[in-house]
Tab-separated table of C-alpha atoms and ligand atoms in Angstrom:
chain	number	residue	atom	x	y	z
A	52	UNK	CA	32.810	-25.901	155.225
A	53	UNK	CA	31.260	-27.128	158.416
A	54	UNK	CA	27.992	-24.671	157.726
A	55	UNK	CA	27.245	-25.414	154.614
A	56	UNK	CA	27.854	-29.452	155.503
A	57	UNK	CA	25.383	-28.676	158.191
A	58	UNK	CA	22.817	-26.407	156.236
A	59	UNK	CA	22.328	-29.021	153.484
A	60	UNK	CA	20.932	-31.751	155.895
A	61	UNK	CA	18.264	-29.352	156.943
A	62	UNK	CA	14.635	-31.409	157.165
A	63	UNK	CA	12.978	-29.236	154.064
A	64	UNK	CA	15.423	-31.068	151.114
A	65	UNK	CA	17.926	-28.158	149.430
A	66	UNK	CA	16.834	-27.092	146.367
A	67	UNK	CA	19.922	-26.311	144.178
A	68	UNK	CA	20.019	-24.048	141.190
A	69	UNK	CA	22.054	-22.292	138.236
A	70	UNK	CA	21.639	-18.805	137.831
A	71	UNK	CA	22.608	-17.132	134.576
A	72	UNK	CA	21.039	-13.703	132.927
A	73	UNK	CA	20.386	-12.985	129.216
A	74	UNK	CA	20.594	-9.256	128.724
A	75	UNK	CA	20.242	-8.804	132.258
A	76	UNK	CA	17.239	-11.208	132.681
A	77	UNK	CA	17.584	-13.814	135.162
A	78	UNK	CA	17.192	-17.250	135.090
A	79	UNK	CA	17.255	-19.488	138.166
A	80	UNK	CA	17.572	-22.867	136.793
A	81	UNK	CA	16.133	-25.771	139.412
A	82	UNK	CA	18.470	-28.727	139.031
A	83	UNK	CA	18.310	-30.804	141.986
A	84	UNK	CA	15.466	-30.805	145.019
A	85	UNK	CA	12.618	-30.080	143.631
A	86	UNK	CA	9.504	-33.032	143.930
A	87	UNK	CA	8.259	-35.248	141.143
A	88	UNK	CA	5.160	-34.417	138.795
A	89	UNK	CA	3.591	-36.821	136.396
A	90	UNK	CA	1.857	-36.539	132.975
A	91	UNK	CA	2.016	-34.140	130.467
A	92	UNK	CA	3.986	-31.156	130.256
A	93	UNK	CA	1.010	-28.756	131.135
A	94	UNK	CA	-0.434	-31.344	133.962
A	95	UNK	CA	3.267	-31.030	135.281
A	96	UNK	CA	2.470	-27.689	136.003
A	97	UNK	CA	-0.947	-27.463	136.766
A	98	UNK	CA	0.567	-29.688	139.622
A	99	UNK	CA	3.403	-27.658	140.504
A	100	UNK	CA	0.911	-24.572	140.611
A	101	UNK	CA	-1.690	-26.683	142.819
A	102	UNK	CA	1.099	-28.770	145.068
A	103	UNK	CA	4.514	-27.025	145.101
A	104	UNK	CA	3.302	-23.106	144.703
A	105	UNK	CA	5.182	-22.274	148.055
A	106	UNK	CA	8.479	-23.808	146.185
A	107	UNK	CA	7.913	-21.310	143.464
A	108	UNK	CA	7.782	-18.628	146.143
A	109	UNK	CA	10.358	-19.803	147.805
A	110	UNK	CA	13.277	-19.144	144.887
A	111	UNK	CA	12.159	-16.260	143.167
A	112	UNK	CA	10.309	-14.291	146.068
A	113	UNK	CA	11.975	-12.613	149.120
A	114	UNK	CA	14.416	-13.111	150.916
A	115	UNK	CA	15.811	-15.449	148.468
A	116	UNK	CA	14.978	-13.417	145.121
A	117	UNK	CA	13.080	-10.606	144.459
A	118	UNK	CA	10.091	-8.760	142.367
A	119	UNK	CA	11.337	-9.202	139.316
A	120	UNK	CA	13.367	-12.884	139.517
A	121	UNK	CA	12.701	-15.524	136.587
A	122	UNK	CA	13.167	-19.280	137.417
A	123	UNK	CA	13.150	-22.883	135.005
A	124	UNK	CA	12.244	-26.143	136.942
A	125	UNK	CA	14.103	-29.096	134.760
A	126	UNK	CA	11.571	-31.759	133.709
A	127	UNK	CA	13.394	-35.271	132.740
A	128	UNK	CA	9.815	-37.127	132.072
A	129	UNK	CA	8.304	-35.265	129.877
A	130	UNK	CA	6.432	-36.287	127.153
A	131	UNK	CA	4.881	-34.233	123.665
A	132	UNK	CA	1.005	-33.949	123.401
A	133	UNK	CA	1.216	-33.627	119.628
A	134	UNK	CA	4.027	-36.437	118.927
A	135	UNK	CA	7.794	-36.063	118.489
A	136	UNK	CA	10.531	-36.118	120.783
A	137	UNK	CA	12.432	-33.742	123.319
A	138	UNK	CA	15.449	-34.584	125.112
A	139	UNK	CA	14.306	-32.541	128.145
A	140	UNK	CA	11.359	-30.520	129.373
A	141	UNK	CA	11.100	-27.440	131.359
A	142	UNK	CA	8.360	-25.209	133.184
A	143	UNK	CA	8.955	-21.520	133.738
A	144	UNK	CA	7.939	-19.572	136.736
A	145	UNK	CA	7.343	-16.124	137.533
A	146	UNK	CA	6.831	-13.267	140.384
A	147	UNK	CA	3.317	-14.943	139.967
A	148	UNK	CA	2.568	-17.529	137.813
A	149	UNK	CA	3.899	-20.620	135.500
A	150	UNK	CA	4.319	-18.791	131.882
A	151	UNK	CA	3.842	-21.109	128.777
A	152	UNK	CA	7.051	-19.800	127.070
A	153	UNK	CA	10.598	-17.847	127.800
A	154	UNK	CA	12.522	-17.164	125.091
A	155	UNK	CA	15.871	-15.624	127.690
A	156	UNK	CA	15.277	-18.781	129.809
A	157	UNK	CA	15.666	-20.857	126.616
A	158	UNK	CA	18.630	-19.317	125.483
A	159	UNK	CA	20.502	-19.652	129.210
A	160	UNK	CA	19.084	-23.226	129.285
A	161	UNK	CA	20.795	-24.071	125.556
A	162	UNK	CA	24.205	-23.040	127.153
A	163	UNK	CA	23.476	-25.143	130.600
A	164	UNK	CA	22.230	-28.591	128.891
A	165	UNK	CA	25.318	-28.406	126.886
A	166	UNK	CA	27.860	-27.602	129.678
A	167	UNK	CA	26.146	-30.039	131.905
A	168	UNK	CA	27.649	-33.694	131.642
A	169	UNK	CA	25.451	-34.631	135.080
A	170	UNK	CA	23.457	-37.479	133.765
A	171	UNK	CA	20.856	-37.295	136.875
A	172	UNK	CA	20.462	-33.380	135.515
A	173	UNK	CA	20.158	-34.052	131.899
A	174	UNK	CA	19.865	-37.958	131.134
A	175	UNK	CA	19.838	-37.028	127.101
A	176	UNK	CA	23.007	-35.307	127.663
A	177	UNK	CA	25.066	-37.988	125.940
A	178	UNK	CA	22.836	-38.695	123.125
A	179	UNK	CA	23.196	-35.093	121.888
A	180	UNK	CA	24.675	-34.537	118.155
A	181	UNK	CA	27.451	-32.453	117.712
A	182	UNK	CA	27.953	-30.836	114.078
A	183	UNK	CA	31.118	-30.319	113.843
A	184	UNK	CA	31.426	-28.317	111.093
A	185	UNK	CA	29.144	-25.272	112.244
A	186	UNK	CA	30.894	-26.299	116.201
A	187	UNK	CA	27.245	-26.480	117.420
A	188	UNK	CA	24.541	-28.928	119.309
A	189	UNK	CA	20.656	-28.512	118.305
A	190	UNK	CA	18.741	-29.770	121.549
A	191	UNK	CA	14.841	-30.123	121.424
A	192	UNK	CA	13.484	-28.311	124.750
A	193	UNK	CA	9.993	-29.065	126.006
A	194	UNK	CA	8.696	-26.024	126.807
A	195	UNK	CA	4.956	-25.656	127.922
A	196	UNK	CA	4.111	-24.109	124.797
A	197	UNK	CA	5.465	-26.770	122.493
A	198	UNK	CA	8.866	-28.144	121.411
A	199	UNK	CA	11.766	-25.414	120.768
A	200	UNK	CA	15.048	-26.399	118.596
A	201	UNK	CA	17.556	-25.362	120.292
A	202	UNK	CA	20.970	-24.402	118.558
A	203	UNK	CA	23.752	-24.085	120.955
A	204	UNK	CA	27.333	-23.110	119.889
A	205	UNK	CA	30.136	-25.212	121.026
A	206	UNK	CA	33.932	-25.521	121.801
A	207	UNK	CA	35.864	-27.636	118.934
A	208	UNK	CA	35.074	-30.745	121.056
A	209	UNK	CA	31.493	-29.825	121.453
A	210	UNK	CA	32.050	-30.692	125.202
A	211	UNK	CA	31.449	-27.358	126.126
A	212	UNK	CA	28.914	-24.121	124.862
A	213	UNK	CA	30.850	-20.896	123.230
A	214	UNK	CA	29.733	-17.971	125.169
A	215	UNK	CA	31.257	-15.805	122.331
A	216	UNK	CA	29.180	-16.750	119.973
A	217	UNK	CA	24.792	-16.556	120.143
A	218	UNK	CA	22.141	-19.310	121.223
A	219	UNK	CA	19.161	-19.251	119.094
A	220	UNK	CA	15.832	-21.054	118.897
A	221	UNK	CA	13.367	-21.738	116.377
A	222	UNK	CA	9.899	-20.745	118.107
A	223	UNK	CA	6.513	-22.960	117.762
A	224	UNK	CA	4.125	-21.356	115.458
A	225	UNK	CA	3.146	-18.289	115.984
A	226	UNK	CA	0.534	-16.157	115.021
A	227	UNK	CA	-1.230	-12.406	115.506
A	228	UNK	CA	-4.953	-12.551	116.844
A	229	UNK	CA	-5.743	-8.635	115.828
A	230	UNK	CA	-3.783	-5.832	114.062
A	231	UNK	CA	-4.167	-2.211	114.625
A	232	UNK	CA	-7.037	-2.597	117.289
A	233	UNK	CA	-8.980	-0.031	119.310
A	234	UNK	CA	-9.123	-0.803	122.752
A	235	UNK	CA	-11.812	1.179	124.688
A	236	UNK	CA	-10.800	1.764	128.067
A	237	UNK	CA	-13.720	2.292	130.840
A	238	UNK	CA	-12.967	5.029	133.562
A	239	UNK	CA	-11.593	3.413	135.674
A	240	UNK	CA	-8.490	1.900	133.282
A	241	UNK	CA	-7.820	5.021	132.136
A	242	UNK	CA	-4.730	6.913	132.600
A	243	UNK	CA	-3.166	10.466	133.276
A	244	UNK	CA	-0.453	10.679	130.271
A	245	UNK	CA	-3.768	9.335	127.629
A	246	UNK	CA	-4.646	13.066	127.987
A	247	UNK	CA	-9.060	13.034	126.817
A	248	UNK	CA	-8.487	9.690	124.779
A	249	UNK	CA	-10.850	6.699	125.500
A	250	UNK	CA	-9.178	3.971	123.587
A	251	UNK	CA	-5.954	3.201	122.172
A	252	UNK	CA	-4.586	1.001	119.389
A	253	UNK	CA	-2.462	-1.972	119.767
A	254	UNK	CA	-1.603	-5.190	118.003
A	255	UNK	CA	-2.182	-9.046	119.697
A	256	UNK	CA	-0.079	-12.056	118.927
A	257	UNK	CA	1.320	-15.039	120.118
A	258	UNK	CA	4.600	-16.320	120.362
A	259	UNK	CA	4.741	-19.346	123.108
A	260	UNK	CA	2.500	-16.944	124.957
A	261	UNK	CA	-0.210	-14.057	124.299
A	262	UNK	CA	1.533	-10.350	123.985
A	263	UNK	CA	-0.373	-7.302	123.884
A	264	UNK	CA	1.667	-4.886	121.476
A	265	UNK	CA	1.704	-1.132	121.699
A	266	UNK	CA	3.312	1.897	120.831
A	267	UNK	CA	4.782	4.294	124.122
A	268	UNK	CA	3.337	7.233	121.957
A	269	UNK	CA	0.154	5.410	121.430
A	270	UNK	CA	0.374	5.246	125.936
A	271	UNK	CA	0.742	8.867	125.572
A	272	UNK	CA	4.599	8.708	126.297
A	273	UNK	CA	5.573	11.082	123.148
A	274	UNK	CA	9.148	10.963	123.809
A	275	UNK	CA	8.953	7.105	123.110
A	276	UNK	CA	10.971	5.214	125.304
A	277	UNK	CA	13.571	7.691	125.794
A	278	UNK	CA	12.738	10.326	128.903
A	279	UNK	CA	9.939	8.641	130.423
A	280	UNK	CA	8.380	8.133	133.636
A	281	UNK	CA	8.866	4.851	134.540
A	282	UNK	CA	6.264	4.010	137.309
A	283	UNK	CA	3.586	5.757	135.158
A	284	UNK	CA	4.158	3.448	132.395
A	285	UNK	CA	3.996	0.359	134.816
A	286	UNK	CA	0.411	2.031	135.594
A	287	UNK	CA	-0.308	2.941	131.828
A	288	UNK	CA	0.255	-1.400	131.186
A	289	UNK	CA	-1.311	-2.612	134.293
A	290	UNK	CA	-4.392	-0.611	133.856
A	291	UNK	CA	-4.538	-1.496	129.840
A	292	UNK	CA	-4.137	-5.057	130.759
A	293	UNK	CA	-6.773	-5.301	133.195
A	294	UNK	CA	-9.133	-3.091	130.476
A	295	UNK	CA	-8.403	-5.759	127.896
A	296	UNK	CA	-8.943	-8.790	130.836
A	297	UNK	CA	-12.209	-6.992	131.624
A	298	UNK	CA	-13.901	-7.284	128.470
A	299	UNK	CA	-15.605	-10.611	127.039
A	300	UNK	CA	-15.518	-9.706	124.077
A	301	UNK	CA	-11.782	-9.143	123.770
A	302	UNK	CA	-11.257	-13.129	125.077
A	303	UNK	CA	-10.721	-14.218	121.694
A	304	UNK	CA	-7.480	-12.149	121.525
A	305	UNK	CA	-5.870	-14.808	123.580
A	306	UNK	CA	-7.668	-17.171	123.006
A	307	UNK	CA	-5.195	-20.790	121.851
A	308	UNK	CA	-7.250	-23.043	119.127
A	309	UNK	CA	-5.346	-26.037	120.837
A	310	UNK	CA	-5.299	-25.416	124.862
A	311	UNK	CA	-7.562	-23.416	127.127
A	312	UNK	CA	-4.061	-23.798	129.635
A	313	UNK	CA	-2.247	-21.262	126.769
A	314	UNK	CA	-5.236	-18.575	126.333
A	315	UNK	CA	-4.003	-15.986	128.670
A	316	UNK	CA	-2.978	-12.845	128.220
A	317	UNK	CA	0.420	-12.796	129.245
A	318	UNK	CA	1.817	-9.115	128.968
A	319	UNK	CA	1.903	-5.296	127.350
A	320	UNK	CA	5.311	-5.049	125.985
A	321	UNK	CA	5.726	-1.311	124.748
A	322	UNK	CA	7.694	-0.844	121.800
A	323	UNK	CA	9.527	2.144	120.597
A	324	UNK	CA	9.895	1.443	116.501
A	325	UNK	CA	12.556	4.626	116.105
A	326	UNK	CA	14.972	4.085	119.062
A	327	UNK	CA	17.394	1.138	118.897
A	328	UNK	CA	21.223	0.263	117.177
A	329	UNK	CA	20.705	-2.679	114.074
A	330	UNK	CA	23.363	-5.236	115.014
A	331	UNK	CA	24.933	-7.831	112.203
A	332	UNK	CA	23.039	-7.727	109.085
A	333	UNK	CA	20.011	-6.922	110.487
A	334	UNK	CA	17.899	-4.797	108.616
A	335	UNK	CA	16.517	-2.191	111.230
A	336	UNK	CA	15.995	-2.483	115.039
A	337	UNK	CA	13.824	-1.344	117.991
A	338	UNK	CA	13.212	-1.369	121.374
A	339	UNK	CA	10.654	-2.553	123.576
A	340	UNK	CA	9.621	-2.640	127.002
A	341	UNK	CA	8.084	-5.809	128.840
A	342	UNK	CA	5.702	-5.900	131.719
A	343	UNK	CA	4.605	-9.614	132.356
A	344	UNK	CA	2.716	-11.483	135.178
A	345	UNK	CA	2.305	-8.876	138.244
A	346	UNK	CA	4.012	-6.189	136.326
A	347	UNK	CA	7.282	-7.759	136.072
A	348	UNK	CA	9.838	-6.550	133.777
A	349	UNK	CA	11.729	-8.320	131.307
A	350	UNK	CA	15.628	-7.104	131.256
A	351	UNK	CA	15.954	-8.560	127.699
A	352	UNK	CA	14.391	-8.168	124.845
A	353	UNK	CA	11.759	-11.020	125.303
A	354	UNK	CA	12.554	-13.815	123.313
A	355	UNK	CA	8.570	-15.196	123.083
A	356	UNK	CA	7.804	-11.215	122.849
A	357	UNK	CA	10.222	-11.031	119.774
A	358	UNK	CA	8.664	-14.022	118.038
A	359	UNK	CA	5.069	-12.523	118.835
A	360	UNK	CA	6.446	-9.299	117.177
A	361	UNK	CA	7.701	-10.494	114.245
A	362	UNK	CA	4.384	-12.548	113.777
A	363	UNK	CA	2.870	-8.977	113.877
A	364	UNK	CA	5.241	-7.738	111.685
A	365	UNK	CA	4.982	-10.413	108.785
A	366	UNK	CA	1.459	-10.204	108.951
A	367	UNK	CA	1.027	-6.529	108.834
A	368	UNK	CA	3.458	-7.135	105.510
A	369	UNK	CA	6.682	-5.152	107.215
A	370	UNK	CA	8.790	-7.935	107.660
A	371	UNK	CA	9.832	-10.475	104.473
A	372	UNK	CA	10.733	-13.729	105.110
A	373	UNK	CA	14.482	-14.303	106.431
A	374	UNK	CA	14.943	-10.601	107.537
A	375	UNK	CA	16.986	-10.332	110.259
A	376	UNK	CA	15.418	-7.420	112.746
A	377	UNK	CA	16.985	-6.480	115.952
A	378	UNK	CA	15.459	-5.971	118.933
A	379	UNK	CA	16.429	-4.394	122.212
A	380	UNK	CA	15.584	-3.941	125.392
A	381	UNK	CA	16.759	-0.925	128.083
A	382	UNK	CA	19.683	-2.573	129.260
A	383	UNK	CA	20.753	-3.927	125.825
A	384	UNK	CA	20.119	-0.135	124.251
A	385	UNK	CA	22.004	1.618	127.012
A	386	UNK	CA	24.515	-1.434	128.605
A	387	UNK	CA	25.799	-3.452	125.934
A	388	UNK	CA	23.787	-2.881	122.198
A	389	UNK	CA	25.539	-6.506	121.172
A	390	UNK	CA	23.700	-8.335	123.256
A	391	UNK	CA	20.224	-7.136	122.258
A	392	UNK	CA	18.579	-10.814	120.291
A	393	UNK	CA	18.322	-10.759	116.312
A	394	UNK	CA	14.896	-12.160	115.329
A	395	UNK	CA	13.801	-13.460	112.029
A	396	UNK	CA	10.559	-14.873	110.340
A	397	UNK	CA	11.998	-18.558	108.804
A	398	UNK	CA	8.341	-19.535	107.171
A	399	UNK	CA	5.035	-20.266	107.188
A	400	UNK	CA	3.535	-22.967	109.296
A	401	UNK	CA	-0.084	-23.991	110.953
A	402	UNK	CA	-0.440	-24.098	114.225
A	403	UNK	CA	-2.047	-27.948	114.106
A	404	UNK	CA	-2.281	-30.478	111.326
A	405	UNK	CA	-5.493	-29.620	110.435
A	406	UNK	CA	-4.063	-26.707	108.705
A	407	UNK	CA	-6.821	-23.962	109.816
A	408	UNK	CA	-5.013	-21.986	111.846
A	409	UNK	CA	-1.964	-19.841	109.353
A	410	UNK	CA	1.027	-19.241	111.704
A	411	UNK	CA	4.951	-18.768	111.033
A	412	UNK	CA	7.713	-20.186	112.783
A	413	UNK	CA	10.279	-17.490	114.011
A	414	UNK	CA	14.093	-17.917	114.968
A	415	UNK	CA	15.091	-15.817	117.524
A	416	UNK	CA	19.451	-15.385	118.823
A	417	UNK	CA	20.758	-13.673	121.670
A	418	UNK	CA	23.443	-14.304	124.662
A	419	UNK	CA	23.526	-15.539	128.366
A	420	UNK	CA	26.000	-15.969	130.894
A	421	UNK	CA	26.155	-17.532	134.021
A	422	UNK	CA	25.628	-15.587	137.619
A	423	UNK	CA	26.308	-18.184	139.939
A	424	UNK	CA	24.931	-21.133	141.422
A	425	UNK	CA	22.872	-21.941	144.839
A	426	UNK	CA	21.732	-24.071	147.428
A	427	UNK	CA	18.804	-23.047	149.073
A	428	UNK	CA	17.853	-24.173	152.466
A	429	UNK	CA	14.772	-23.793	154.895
A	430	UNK	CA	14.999	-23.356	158.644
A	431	UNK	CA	12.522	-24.856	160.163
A	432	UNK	CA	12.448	-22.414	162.848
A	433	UNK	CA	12.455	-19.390	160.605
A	434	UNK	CA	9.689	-17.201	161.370
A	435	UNK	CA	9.116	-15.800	157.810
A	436	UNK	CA	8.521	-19.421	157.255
A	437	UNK	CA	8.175	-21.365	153.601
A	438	UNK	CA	6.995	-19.281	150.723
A	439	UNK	CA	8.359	-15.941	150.085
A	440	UNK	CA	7.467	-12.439	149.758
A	441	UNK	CA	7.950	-9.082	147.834
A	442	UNK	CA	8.045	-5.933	149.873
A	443	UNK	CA	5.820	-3.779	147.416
A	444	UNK	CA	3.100	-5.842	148.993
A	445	UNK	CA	3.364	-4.363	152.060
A	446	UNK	CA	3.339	-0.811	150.951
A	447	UNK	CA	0.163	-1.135	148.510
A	448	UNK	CA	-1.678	-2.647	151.569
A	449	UNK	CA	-0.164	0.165	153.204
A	450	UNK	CA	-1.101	2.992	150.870
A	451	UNK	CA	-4.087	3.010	148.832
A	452	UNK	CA	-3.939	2.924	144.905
A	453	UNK	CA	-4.689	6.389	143.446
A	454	UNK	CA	-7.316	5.230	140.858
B	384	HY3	O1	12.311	-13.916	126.920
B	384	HY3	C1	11.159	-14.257	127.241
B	384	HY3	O2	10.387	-14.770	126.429
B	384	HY3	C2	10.723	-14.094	128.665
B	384	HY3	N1	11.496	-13.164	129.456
B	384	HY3	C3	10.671	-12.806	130.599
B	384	HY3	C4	9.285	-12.813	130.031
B	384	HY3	C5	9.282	-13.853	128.927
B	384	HY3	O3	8.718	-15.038	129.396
């Protein structure tokens, strides 16, 4: 069409993407436009933070996305800190920020590297084993965090991924930083549905990225996450992640023994142990609620969340090796309970040679489709200019924050 012929020769270069969701969790997949970046893995995004942030904002902010969008930027040079070998790399980027780890992104990604045959998109393509007995393709994925193995069901040829059938990944090693602690909360992070309490118990651990762990009872939500009050949970998380932020002494909770660039604290999920349909031969399930970066929320389960809760679990002794545990999310509960991801602990592992630091290494499954795919141009005229926005920014400057 003569428009689009014309909108692609623009002066800012298209940026063109896949778009697929995993339980209702988007990915935007960047496969063609966006600049170079040298160096490591995590010094490819600490400059795509510093030199191509308005890029970020671009895709996943309005008008082009929206609050709660999830993007993956392809990385074809990419190269492991701690040896091995990938075939490709990949940074993830959020409403705000570059996270360490996706474990939905990874899944979508598993199907995409396998159905692409685009040598300038995935130069490794052709080097990838098919088994042809189990009709799948393991791919090693560079994500910030570390390498992933990749297991990606395939057509008899192994040209193309199965869409029946689940991705899963086998996680870096993970680990939990605290177990059952109290959390005092100052005045000012307090809120309404705690009732007199001034602290609250929760669990820490990592899985490709620090996850604060807590109850929706323990939030003062006694109905669980059934019948609740949506925006007053997205207060309840934001205020007990800026109470846990706020406190030195609670830095070592997310605190990486290998890279300052991992020690973040990356979101509250809330978790609902009663409510939740075991799929397979899964042994029980749950449910569990994900606010991450600015207060987005995860549409799937969290597949980095999952691995950081089954950490948690195996450590606390409720989990055996093996055990296949279900986990949902709201839309996989109420939408479609088969597409919630199956989790399991696989072993034991450190998290570096030296052997100090006792982790496990989890394997988490679960199903993406694709959306679509785009082209995204820039006007150079176009008075909202580059970058992006999100409308809720304009009514909190609007409307003061009750405290
Ligand atoms: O599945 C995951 O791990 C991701 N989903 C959005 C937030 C996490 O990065």
């Amino acid at each position: 069409m003569d428009v689009i012929r014309s909108l692609s020769s623009r002066e800012v270069t298209p940026i063109t993407t896949v778009d697929m969701h995993t339980c209702g969790e988007p990915t935007r997949i960047v496969i063609a436009g966006y600049p170079s970046l040298s160096g490591t893995l995590l010094e490819q995004r600490t400059q795509a933070r510093a030199h191509h942030d308005h890029i970020r904002k671009r895709l996943l902010l309005e008008p082009r996305g929206h609050f709660d969008m999830y993007g993956a930027i392809l990385r074809q040079e990419t190269e492991l800190t701690y040896g091995g070998f990938a075939d490709i790399g990949v940074l993830f980027v959020t409403n705000n920020e570059y996270s360490t780890m996706c474990g939905h992104a990874t899944i979508a990604l598993g199907r995409f590297l396998v159905d692409t045959h685009d040598l300038d998109v995935f130069p490794a393509r052709e080097s990838l084993q098919f088994d042809s007995t189990s009709r799948t393709i393991l791919l090693r994925l560079h994500a910030p965090c570390g390498l992933l193995e990749v297991t990606v069901p395939t057509s008899q040829d192994g040209q193309r991924s199965d869409a029946s059938r689940p991705v899963s990944f086998k996680s870096i090693p993970c680990f939990t930083t605290a177990l059952d602690l109290r959390v005092n909360l100052n005045l000012e992070n307090r809120w309404p549905e705690l009732a007199s309490r001034i602290s609250i118990v929760a669990d820490f651990a990592y899985g490709g990225a620090f996850f604060c762990l807590v109850s929706a009872a323990e939030l003062g939500f006694s109905q669980g996450l059934t019948n609740f009050n949506f925006e007053a949970m997205n207060e309840a998380t934001r205020r007990l992640k800026a109470a846990v932020n706020s406190d030195p002494d609670l830095a070592y909770l997310f605190q990486h023994p290998e890279s300052n660039d991992l020690s973040f604290l990356y979101s509250v999920i809330v978790v609902d142990k009663r409510l939740g349909l075991a799929i397979g031969n899964s042994k029980g399930a749950e449910t569990g609620l994900c606010f991450f970066s600015d207060q987005e929320v995860d549409r799937s389960p969290t597949g980095s969340g999952v691995s950081a809760r089954l950490a948690a679990a195996y450590a606390r002794g409720d989990l055996r090796e093996n055990e296949p545990w279900t986990y949902h999310s709201l839309v996989s509960l109420h939408n479609d309970k088969s597409s919630a991801f199956v989790g399991r602990v696989l072993g034991r592992d450190n998290v570096s040679d030296s052997g100090r630091f006792p982790a496990v290494r989890t394997q988490v499954e679960g199903r993406a489709f694709y959306t679509g795919y785009h082209t995204f141009v820039l006007e150079s005229p176009d008075p909202l200019g580059d970058g992006g926005f999100i409308m809720k920014d304009f009514a909190d400057s609007a409307v003061p924050k009750s405290s």
